[in-house]
Coordinates of C-alpha atoms and ligand atoms in Angstrom, one line a residue:
M970 CA -9.0 32.0 -8.9
A971 CA -12.0 32.2 -6.8
V972 CA -12.4 29.3 -4.3
T973 CA -15.1 26.8 -5.7
H974 CA -15.0 23.7 -3.4
D975 CA -13.9 23.1 0.2
I976 CA -11.5 20.7 -0.6
C977 CA -9.8 19.8 -4.1
I978 CA -8.0 16.3 -4.1
R979 CA -5.3 15.8 -6.8
G980 CA -4.9 12.3 -7.7
A981 CA -7.8 9.6 -8.1
G982 CA -6.0 6.7 -6.9
I983 CA -7.3 4.5 -4.3
V984 CA -6.0 6.9 -1.4
G985 CA -7.7 9.9 -3.2
R986 CA -10.8 8.3 -3.9
T987 CA -11.4 6.8 -0.5
L988 CA -10.7 10.4 0.9
A989 CA -13.2 12.0 -1.4
L990 CA -16.0 9.6 -0.4
L991 CA -15.2 10.1 3.2
L992 CA -15.3 14.1 2.9
A993 CA -18.2 13.7 0.8
R994 CA -19.9 11.9 3.6
E995 CA -19.1 14.7 5.9
R996 CA -21.0 17.2 3.5
L997 CA -17.8 18.7 2.3
R998 CA -17.7 19.8 -1.4
V999 CA -15.0 18.1 -3.1
A1000 CA -13.1 18.4 -6.4
L1001 CA -11.3 15.2 -7.4
V1002 CA -8.7 15.8 -10.0
A1003 CA -8.6 12.5 -12.0
S1004 CA -5.6 12.0 -14.6
P1005 CA -7.0 12.7 -18.1
R1006 CA -5.0 9.9 -19.4
P1007 CA -6.3 6.1 -18.3
P1008 CA -3.2 3.6 -17.6
D1009 CA -2.3 1.7 -20.7
A1010 CA -3.0 -1.7 -18.7
A1011 CA -5.0 -3.1 -16.1
D1012 CA -2.9 -3.1 -12.8
V1013 CA -1.4 -7.0 -12.2
R1014 CA -1.0 -6.4 -8.4
A1015 CA -3.2 -7.4 -5.7
Y1016 CA -3.0 -6.0 -2.3
A1017 CA -2.8 -7.4 1.1
L1018 CA -5.2 -5.1 3.2
S1019 CA -5.8 -5.2 6.7
P1020 CA -8.9 -5.6 8.9
A1021 CA -8.7 -1.7 9.4
S1022 CA -8.7 -0.9 5.8
R1023 CA -11.4 -3.5 5.2
A1024 CA -13.5 -1.9 7.8
L1025 CA -13.0 1.4 6.4
L1026 CA -13.8 0.4 2.6
Q1027 CA -16.9 -1.6 3.8
S1028 CA -18.3 1.8 5.6
L1029 CA -18.0 3.1 2.1
R1030 CA -19.7 0.2 0.8
C1031 CA -16.6 -0.4 -1.6
W1032 CA -15.4 -3.9 -0.6
P1033 CA -15.2 -5.8 -3.3
A1034 CA -17.1 -9.5 -3.7
E1035 CA -15.5 -12.5 -2.0
S1036 CA -13.7 -13.4 -5.4
A1037 CA -11.9 -10.5 -5.6
A1038 CA -11.2 -10.3 -1.9
T1039 CA -9.8 -13.4 -0.7
P1040 CA -9.4 -13.9 3.2
V1041 CA -6.1 -15.2 4.2
L1042 CA -6.1 -17.9 7.0
G1043 CA -2.2 -18.4 7.4
M1044 CA 0.8 -17.0 6.4
Q1045 CA 4.3 -18.7 5.8
V1046 CA 7.6 -17.2 5.8
R1047 CA 10.5 -19.1 4.9
G1048 CA 14.2 -17.8 5.3
D1049 CA 17.3 -19.1 3.4
G1050 CA 18.3 -21.5 6.0
A1051 CA 15.8 -23.4 8.2
G1052 CA 14.1 -20.5 9.6
Q1053 CA 10.3 -20.3 9.1
V1054 CA 7.4 -18.7 10.9
H1055 CA 3.9 -19.2 10.5
F1056 CA 1.2 -17.1 11.3
S1057 CA -2.5 -18.2 11.8
A1058 CA -5.9 -16.6 11.8
A1059 CA -7.1 -19.1 14.1
A1060 CA -4.3 -18.8 16.5
Q1061 CA -5.3 -14.9 16.7
G1062 CA -9.0 -15.7 17.3
V1063 CA -10.0 -13.9 13.8
D1064 CA -11.5 -15.1 10.7
A1065 CA -8.9 -13.8 8.4
L1066 CA -5.0 -12.0 9.2
N1067 CA -5.8 -9.9 6.1
W1068 CA -7.3 -10.0 2.9
I1069 CA -5.8 -10.0 -0.8
V1070 CA -7.8 -7.6 -2.9
D1071 CA -7.7 -7.4 -6.9
V1072 CA -6.5 -3.8 -7.4
P1073 CA -8.8 -3.3 -10.6
A1074 CA -11.7 -4.4 -8.7
L1075 CA -11.1 -2.2 -5.9
E1076 CA -10.7 1.0 -8.2
Q1077 CA -13.7 0.0 -9.9
Q1078 CA -15.8 0.1 -7.0
L1079 CA -14.5 3.2 -5.6
T1080 CA -14.9 4.9 -9.1
Q1081 CA -18.4 3.7 -9.2
A1082 CA -19.1 5.1 -5.9
C1083 CA -17.4 8.5 -6.6
Q1084 CA -19.7 8.8 -9.8
F1085 CA -22.8 8.4 -7.6
Q1086 CA -21.7 10.9 -4.7
G1087 CA -23.2 14.2 -5.7
D1088 CA -20.7 16.2 -3.5
I1089 CA -17.8 15.0 -5.5
D1090 CA -17.0 16.7 -8.7
V1091 CA -14.5 14.7 -10.8
V1092 CA -12.5 17.2 -12.9
D1093 CA -9.6 17.3 -15.4
E1094 CA -7.8 20.2 -13.9
P1095 CA -7.1 21.4 -10.4
V1096 CA -9.4 23.9 -8.8
A1097 CA -9.2 26.7 -6.2
A1098 CA -10.2 25.4 -2.7
Q1099 CA -9.5 26.2 0.9
L1100 CA -7.7 22.9 1.1
T1101 CA -5.8 20.7 -1.5
V1102 CA -4.8 17.2 -0.7
V1103 CA -2.1 15.9 -2.8
C1104 CA -2.7 12.2 -3.5
E1105 CA -0.5 11.8 -6.7
G1106 CA 1.4 9.0 -5.3
R1107 CA 5.3 9.0 -5.1
A1108 CA 6.1 10.9 -8.1
S1109 CA 3.9 13.7 -7.0
R1110 CA 4.2 16.7 -9.5
T1111 CA 2.4 19.4 -7.3
R1112 CA 4.8 18.2 -4.2
A1113 CA 7.9 19.0 -6.2
E1114 CA 6.2 22.2 -7.7
W1115 CA 5.2 23.4 -4.0
G1116 CA 8.8 23.3 -2.9
V1117 CA 8.2 20.2 -0.7
E1118 CA 11.3 17.9 -0.3
F1119 CA 11.0 14.3 -0.9
D1120 CA 13.9 12.3 1.1
R1121 CA 14.4 9.2 -1.0
T1122 CA 16.7 6.0 -0.2
P1123 CA 16.1 3.5 -3.1
Y1124 CA 16.5 -0.2 -2.5
P1125 CA 18.7 -2.2 -4.3
Q1126 CA 15.7 -4.4 -5.7
H1127 CA 13.0 -3.7 -7.8
A1128 CA 9.4 -5.3 -7.7
I1129 CA 8.1 -7.7 -10.5
A1130 CA 4.5 -8.2 -10.3
T1131 CA 2.5 -10.9 -12.4
R1132 CA -0.2 -13.5 -11.7
L1133 CA 0.0 -17.4 -11.7
D1134 CA -2.3 -20.2 -12.4
C1135 CA -1.2 -23.3 -10.0
E1136 CA -1.6 -26.9 -10.2
L1137 CA -2.7 -27.1 -6.3
P1138 CA -5.2 -24.7 -4.6
H1139 CA -3.5 -22.1 -2.4
G1140 CA -5.5 -23.0 0.5
Q1141 CA -6.0 -19.2 1.5
I1142 CA -2.3 -19.4 2.8
A1143 CA 0.0 -16.2 1.7
R1144 CA 3.5 -17.5 1.3
Q1145 CA 6.8 -15.8 1.2
W1146 CA 10.4 -16.7 0.6
F1147 CA 13.4 -14.8 1.6
T1148 CA 16.4 -16.0 -0.5
A1149 CA 20.1 -15.9 0.2
D1150 CA 21.1 -12.9 -1.8
G1151 CA 18.4 -10.5 -0.5
E1152 CA 15.7 -11.4 -2.8
I1153 CA 12.1 -11.9 -1.9
L1154 CA 9.3 -13.9 -3.6
A1155 CA 5.5 -13.6 -2.3
F1156 CA 2.4 -15.8 -3.7
L1157 CA -0.8 -14.0 -2.3
P1158 CA -3.8 -16.1 -2.7
L1159 CA -6.6 -15.0 -5.2
D1160 CA -9.9 -15.9 -6.6
G1161 CA -11.5 -16.7 -3.3
P1162 CA -11.1 -19.6 -0.7
Q1163 CA -11.1 -22.3 -3.7
G1164 CA -8.8 -20.5 -5.8
H1165 CA -5.9 -21.9 -7.7
R1166 CA -4.3 -18.2 -8.6
V1167 CA -1.7 -16.5 -7.0
A1168 CA -0.5 -12.6 -7.4
V1169 CA 3.4 -12.8 -7.2
V1170 CA 5.4 -10.0 -5.7
W1171 CA 9.2 -10.8 -6.7
S1172 CA 11.8 -8.1 -5.3
V1173 CA 14.9 -8.8 -7.4
R1174 CA 18.2 -7.0 -7.6
A1175 CA 17.7 -4.3 -10.2
E1176 CA 20.3 -5.3 -12.6
R1177 CA 18.5 -8.5 -12.9
V1178 CA 15.2 -7.0 -14.1
P1179 CA 16.0 -6.4 -17.8
E1180 CA 16.8 -10.2 -18.3
L1181 CA 13.8 -11.4 -15.9
M1182 CA 11.5 -9.2 -18.1
A1183 CA 12.7 -10.7 -21.3
L1184 CA 12.6 -14.4 -20.5
P1185 CA 9.8 -16.2 -22.0
D1186 CA 6.7 -17.1 -19.6
G1187 CA 7.4 -20.8 -19.3
A1188 CA 10.9 -20.0 -18.3
V1189 CA 9.7 -17.5 -15.5
A1190 CA 7.1 -20.1 -14.1
A1191 CA 9.7 -22.7 -14.0
M1192 CA 12.1 -20.3 -11.9
L1193 CA 9.2 -19.6 -9.7
A1194 CA 8.4 -22.9 -9.2
D1195 CA 12.0 -23.9 -8.1
L1196 CA 12.2 -20.8 -5.9
S1197 CA 8.9 -21.8 -3.9
G1198 CA 9.8 -25.5 -3.7
H1199 CA 7.0 -26.3 -6.0
A1200 CA 4.7 -25.5 -2.9
L1201 CA 1.7 -25.2 -5.5
G1202 CA 2.8 -27.7 -8.0
A1203 CA 3.2 -26.4 -11.8
L1204 CA 2.8 -22.9 -12.4
Q1205 CA 1.9 -21.3 -15.6
L1206 CA 1.8 -17.3 -16.1
C1207 CA -1.4 -15.8 -16.7
A1208 CA -0.9 -12.2 -16.6
P1209 CA 1.9 -9.7 -18.2
R1210 CA 4.7 -8.8 -15.9
A1211 CA 5.0 -5.0 -14.4
T1212 CA 7.9 -3.7 -12.8
W1213 CA 8.5 -1.1 -10.1
P1214 CA 11.7 0.5 -8.5
L1215 CA 11.6 0.2 -4.7
V1216 CA 12.3 3.1 -2.5
L1217 CA 12.1 4.1 1.1
A1218 CA 10.8 7.7 0.9
A1219 CA 9.1 10.5 2.9
A1220 CA 7.9 14.0 2.6
Q1221 CA 9.6 16.6 4.7
R1222 CA 6.5 18.1 5.8
W1223 CA 2.9 16.9 5.1
V1224 CA 1.1 20.0 5.4
G1225 CA 1.5 23.6 4.5
R1226 CA 0.3 27.1 2.8
V1227 CA 0.0 26.8 -0.8
P1228 CA 2.5 29.1 -2.2
D1229 CA 1.3 32.2 -3.6
A1230 CA -2.1 31.9 -2.0
P1231 CA -1.7 32.4 1.7
Q1232 CA -5.4 32.0 2.5
R1233 CA -5.0 28.1 1.1
S1234 CA -3.3 25.4 2.6
F1235 CA -2.4 21.8 1.4
A1236 CA -2.0 18.0 3.0
L1237 CA -0.1 15.1 1.4
A1238 CA -1.7 11.7 1.9
G1239 CA -0.8 8.1 0.7
D1240 CA 2.5 7.6 -1.3
A1241 CA 2.7 11.3 -2.1
A1242 CA 3.8 11.5 1.7
H1243 CA 5.7 8.2 2.2
A1244 CA 6.5 5.0 0.3
M1245 CA 8.2 1.8 1.7
H1246 CA 9.2 -1.3 0.8
P1247 CA 6.1 -3.8 -0.4
L1248 CA 7.9 -6.8 1.7
A1249 CA 5.4 -6.2 4.5
G1250 CA 2.3 -5.2 2.3
Q1251 CA 1.7 -2.1 4.1
G1252 CA 2.1 1.0 1.7
L1253 CA -1.7 1.4 1.0
N1254 CA -2.8 0.3 4.6
V1255 CA -1.0 3.2 5.6
G1256 CA -2.2 5.7 2.9
L1257 CA -5.9 4.7 3.9
G1258 CA -5.1 5.3 7.3
D1259 CA -4.1 8.9 6.2
A1260 CA -7.2 9.0 4.7
A1261 CA -9.3 8.3 7.7
E1262 CA -7.6 10.3 9.9
L1263 CA -7.5 13.4 7.7
A1264 CA -11.5 13.1 7.3
S1265 CA -11.8 12.6 10.9
V1266 CA -9.7 15.7 11.7
L1267 CA -11.8 17.8 9.5
A1268 CA -15.3 16.5 10.6
A1269 CA -14.3 16.9 14.3
R1270 CA -12.9 20.6 14.0
E1271 CA -14.2 23.3 15.9
P1272 CA -16.6 25.5 14.5
W1273 CA -14.5 28.6 14.2
R1274 CA -11.8 26.6 12.2
T1275 CA -11.8 26.1 8.3
P1276 CA -10.3 23.1 6.5
A1277 CA -7.4 25.5 5.7
D1278 CA -6.2 26.0 9.5
L1279 CA -2.7 24.7 9.9
K1280 CA -3.3 24.1 13.5
L1281 CA -6.0 21.6 12.6
L1282 CA -3.9 20.0 9.9
R1283 CA -1.0 19.6 12.2
R1284 CA -3.0 17.3 14.3
Y1285 CA -3.3 14.9 11.0
E1286 CA 0.5 15.4 10.4
R1287 CA 1.4 14.3 14.0
A1288 CA -0.8 11.5 14.3
R1289 CA 0.1 9.9 10.9
Q1290 CA 3.8 10.3 11.2
G1291 CA 3.8 8.5 14.3
E1292 CA 2.2 5.6 12.2
W1293 CA 4.5 5.9 9.2
L1294 CA 7.8 5.9 11.4
R1295 CA 6.5 2.7 13.1
M1296 CA 6.0 0.8 9.7
R1297 CA 9.0 2.5 8.2
L1298 CA 11.1 0.9 11.0
A1299 CA 9.4 -2.5 10.8
T1300 CA 9.8 -2.8 7.1
D1301 CA 13.1 -1.4 6.7
S1302 CA 14.8 -3.4 9.4
L1303 CA 13.1 -6.8 7.9
Q1304 CA 14.7 -5.8 4.4
L1305 CA 18.0 -4.8 6.1
L1306 CA 18.1 -8.3 7.9
F1307 CA 17.3 -10.2 5.1
G1308 CA 19.4 -8.2 2.5
R1309 CA 22.8 -9.3 4.2
P1310 CA 24.7 -12.1 2.5
E1311 CA 27.3 -12.8 5.0
P1312 CA 27.2 -16.3 6.4
L1313 CA 26.9 -15.2 10.0
A1314 CA 23.9 -12.7 9.3
A1315 CA 22.1 -15.6 7.5
A1316 CA 22.7 -17.9 10.5
A1317 CA 21.2 -15.2 12.9
R1318 CA 18.2 -14.5 10.9
N1319 CA 17.0 -18.1 10.6
W1320 CA 17.8 -18.7 14.3
G1321 CA 15.8 -15.7 14.9
M1322 CA 12.9 -16.6 12.9
R1323 CA 12.7 -19.8 14.6
L1324 CA 12.8 -18.1 17.9
F1325 CA 10.1 -15.6 17.0
D1326 CA 7.9 -18.3 15.6
A1327 CA 8.1 -20.0 18.9
S1328 CA 7.7 -16.8 21.3
G1329 CA 3.7 -16.8 21.8
P1330 CA 2.9 -13.3 23.3
I1331 CA 5.6 -11.1 20.9
K1332 CA 4.5 -13.2 17.6
S1333 CA 0.8 -12.4 18.9
G1334 CA 1.5 -8.8 19.4
I1335 CA 3.5 -8.3 16.1
T1336 CA 0.9 -10.1 14.1
R1337 CA -1.7 -7.7 15.6
L1338 CA 0.3 -4.7 14.8
A1339 CA 0.7 -5.7 11.2
M1340 CA -3.2 -6.6 11.0
G1341 CA -3.7 -2.9 12.3
T1342 CA -5.4 -4.2 15.2
A1343 CA -2.8 -3.7 17.8
Ligands
FAD1319 C1 4.7 -4.0 -6.3 C2 4.1 -3.6 -5.0 C3 3.0 -4.4 -4.2 C4 2.4 -3.8 -3.3 N1 1.7 -4.2 -2.4 C5 0.8 -3.8 -1.3 C6 0.1 -4.5 -0.5 O1 0.2 -5.9 -0.6 N2 -0.6 -3.9 0.3 C7 -0.4 -2.5 0.6 O2 -1.1 -2.0 1.6 N3 0.3 -1.7 -0.1 C8 1.1 -2.4 -1.1 N4 1.7 -1.6 -2.1 C9 1.8 0.0 -1.9 C10 0.8 0.5 -3.0 O3 0.8 0.2 -4.1 C11 0.5 1.9 -2.7 O4 1.0 2.3 -1.5 C12 -0.5 2.8 -3.2 O5 -0.9 2.4 -4.4 C13 -0.6 4.4 -2.7 O6 -1.7 4.7 -3.1 P1 -1.9 6.2 -3.5 O7 -3.4 6.3 -4.0 O8 -1.4 7.1 -2.6 O9 -1.0 6.5 -4.9 P2 -1.1 5.9 -6.3 O10 -1.6 4.6 -6.5 O11 0.2 5.9 -7.2 O12 -2.3 6.8 -7.4 C14 -1.8 8.2 -7.4 C15 -2.9 8.6 -8.6 O13 -2.8 10.0 -9.0 C16 -2.8 10.1 -10.2 N5 -1.9 11.2 -10.5 C17 -0.4 11.3 -10.5 N6 -0.2 12.5 -10.9 C18 -1.1 13.3 -11.0 C19 -1.7 14.8 -11.4 N7 -0.5 15.6 -11.7 N8 -2.7 15.1 -11.6 C20 -3.7 14.0 -11.6 N9 -3.7 12.7 -11.2 C21 -2.4 12.6 -10.7 C22 -2.1 8.9 -10.9 O14 -2.5 8.6 -12.1 C23 -2.8 7.7 -9.8 O15 -4.0 7.6 -10.3 C24 2.4 -2.0 -3.0 C25 3.4 -1.5 -4.0 C26 3.8 -2.2 -4.9 C27 5.1 -1.3 -5.9

């Protein structure tokens, strides 16, 4: 197959489209392989995006309007005992800790931007390129076909996502509750500063999913109101429920040669390279960091290196694996800490939360790490 493009990106999710725009800005000719079958329904999720992700998307003019990107002024995390931790934008001296972004709104911004960028060809089938970047998400077919192992450890929970209309305004606060049996409920503020709507991510034991998905909307809303201690008053479901199995996973290598085409190379980015528990809302932030790093490594390459140069691609791999390991450690430790039902573990984590809440500089440092500004 003759090489027609500098880069072929397989997978037109948020990471694939962001990378396409970044590379086109560097005057590289990009083919973006979009799935021929559009999803059956709009994504009900909303993502917590960090200041670093926001700056990246703003630089591409793809940041949604304020009604679809609500600034978070505070975060309240409650344990299963008396433990709680509060984070505040004011205490950090910033305008917002992060932004809760409506997924369909962000996808639409990126899709439009790609349509208007002359150096991006949106195609149905992969084309031959010097470098193929696989952004097909965690179930990537290309990664499997090219023999890259994906080490997975399933979590005992699945996530259920939906949206709620609330009696009380969310006040730009993200709220999270950890329960005694290792389940986690998060309410993320939507619809701008005055909004009464929240996106729900509810991590529940896998065996409970069929029953919870079959319950009538009213029963689910009542359960969520109880679990949240009625913090936002009466609740009403305003979106369908969708569910995802949760997994901690990483590809064994993130770059390599395309089998049977030794002049061509590949790199993995986003969930095709790594997947983590959504409790800290970091998966896409790390994926956008991959896109930014790969684009910057390619832009800064020495004149004699092509985008297929493996030495070059290993710079990307090294930089991003370090970041992934830090995030993996943080999210996996939290999940393990809150997944243990024993009374001693419960007492220790709630005591630890209170200690952490009063810890000044440590708390501030961890907040900055989560915000991507450390
Ligand atoms: C419940 C939940 C809540 C989350 N909340 C947050 C959050 O608050 N903040 C955060 O940062 N992250 C969050 N995440 C993680 C986030 O969803 C992922 O990290 C992110 O979607 C990864 O983007 P991606 O583009 O790499 O992959 P995907 O979103 O999986 O996109 C892959 C794309 O590739 C396409 N594709 C697949 N195979 C092919 C093929 N063979 N050919 C062509 N196209 C193909 C797919 O159709 C899709 O469009 C959450 C995850 C879950 C499950």
